[in-house]
Amino acid sequence: MSEHTLHEPQYALHIEDLTVTYHATPALWDIDVNIPPGVMAAIVGPNGSGKSTLIKTVLGLVRPVAGHIRMFGYPVKAVRRRIGYVPQRSSVDWDFPTTALDVVTMGLYGRIGWLLRPGRAHQAQALAALEQVGMQDYAARQISQLSGGQQQRVFIARALVQDADLYFLDEPMAGVDATTERTIIELLHRLRDAGKTVIVVHHDLTTVQRYFDWLVMLNVRIIAQGSVASTYTADNLRKTYGGQLALIETPLELPPSEAQL
Ligand code: ADP
Ligand code: MG
């Protein structure tokens, strides 16, 4: 690979001058993002601030008006197999007739190819991933018959079998019970500790400091980004959430000892 085909390879995710519009209304306006490898990053911002659009555009599911996106220095097409994605739960058709095991096995298709039937070894791999998220007893269950938290665990298991280097998860903890949230966070921390980069759209400001080490604050434009320690400030929160400030006063008023719990 010659030098000039690489672009900011030191970043797991590098975005320059990205603008995305839906019917001429901007969802993302001229944003730059740099996320180093090996961090667990949160993307936060109010509803409709472009968080899901950002992830979908990076993955090539939404076409930008302008901009430049690189992962590990490469365009998404070149590194697709190194990327895992857990979509926002509300965007998935849960009535699709498929079992939990099938959903996880689909995560392997990137490697075994769509035309090859998954074999016993693949099924064993998928079952092992279901076990990691505590869902081994539900392998044969239709996904439509699982609770929200269980569905989310199945999608995490699918991301795990992908054995990616860079993971995108869109609000994985939204609407799940406390036990599921703990399971998900432990798995994501383990991935991060193994050197993977984990990028999570996160809705709960009270847990940003406890769960994440990197932060991107978005409201159509980038408001701030960097280490959580330097970025999670009252001023940046106010700039990001504006009129919704009242909703976030509580976590800000917690003394540091409690905020770290
Ligand atoms: P978030 O994930 O931060 O809640 P989204 O990225 O889903 O925000 O949406 C950003 C904005 O773009 C919102 O105003 C939303 O209504 C709009 N939007 C998202 N998807 C579409 C779409 N497919 N067509 C038209 N508008 C969309
Ligand atoms: Mg969203």
Coordinates of C-alpha atoms and ligand atoms in Angstrom, one line a residue, residues 22-23 26-27 45-54 56 88 170-171 201 218, ligand 1:
Y22 CA -32.2 15.2 4.1
H23 CA -34.4 17.0 1.6
P26 CA -28.9 19.7 7.2
A27 CA -28.6 16.8 9.6
G45 CA -26.4 15.2 21.7
P46 CA -30.2 15.9 21.9
N47 CA -32.8 14.0 19.9
G48 CA -32.5 14.8 16.2
S49 CA -28.9 16.2 16.5
G50 CA -27.6 13.8 13.8
K51 CA -26.1 11.0 15.9
S52 CA -27.6 8.1 14.0
T53 CA -27.0 9.9 10.7
L54 CA -23.3 10.3 11.6
K56 CA -25.0 5.6 9.1
Q88 CA -30.6 1.6 17.0
D170 CA -26.4 3.1 18.3
E171 CA -28.0 3.6 21.8
V201 CA -24.3 6.7 20.6
L218 CA -22.9 16.8 18.6
Ligands
ADP1 P1 -30.4 11.4 16.4 O1 -29.9 10.0 16.1 O2 -29.4 12.3 17.0 O3 -31.7 11.4 17.1 P2 -30.9 11.4 13.5 O4 -29.6 11.3 12.9 O5 -31.8 10.2 13.5 O6 -30.8 12.1 14.9 O7 -31.7 12.5 12.7 C1 -31.2 13.8 12.5 C2 -32.2 14.7 11.8 O8 -32.4 14.1 10.5 C3 -33.6 14.7 12.4 O9 -34.2 15.9 12.3 C4 -34.4 13.6 11.7 O10 -35.7 13.9 11.7 C5 -33.8 13.7 10.3 N1 -33.8 12.5 9.6 C6 -33.2 11.3 10.0 N2 -33.4 10.3 9.1 C7 -34.1 10.9 8.1 C8 -34.6 10.4 6.8 N3 -34.4 9.1 6.4 N4 -35.3 11.2 6.0 C9 -35.5 12.5 6.4 N5 -35.1 13.0 7.6 C10 -34.4 12.2 8.4

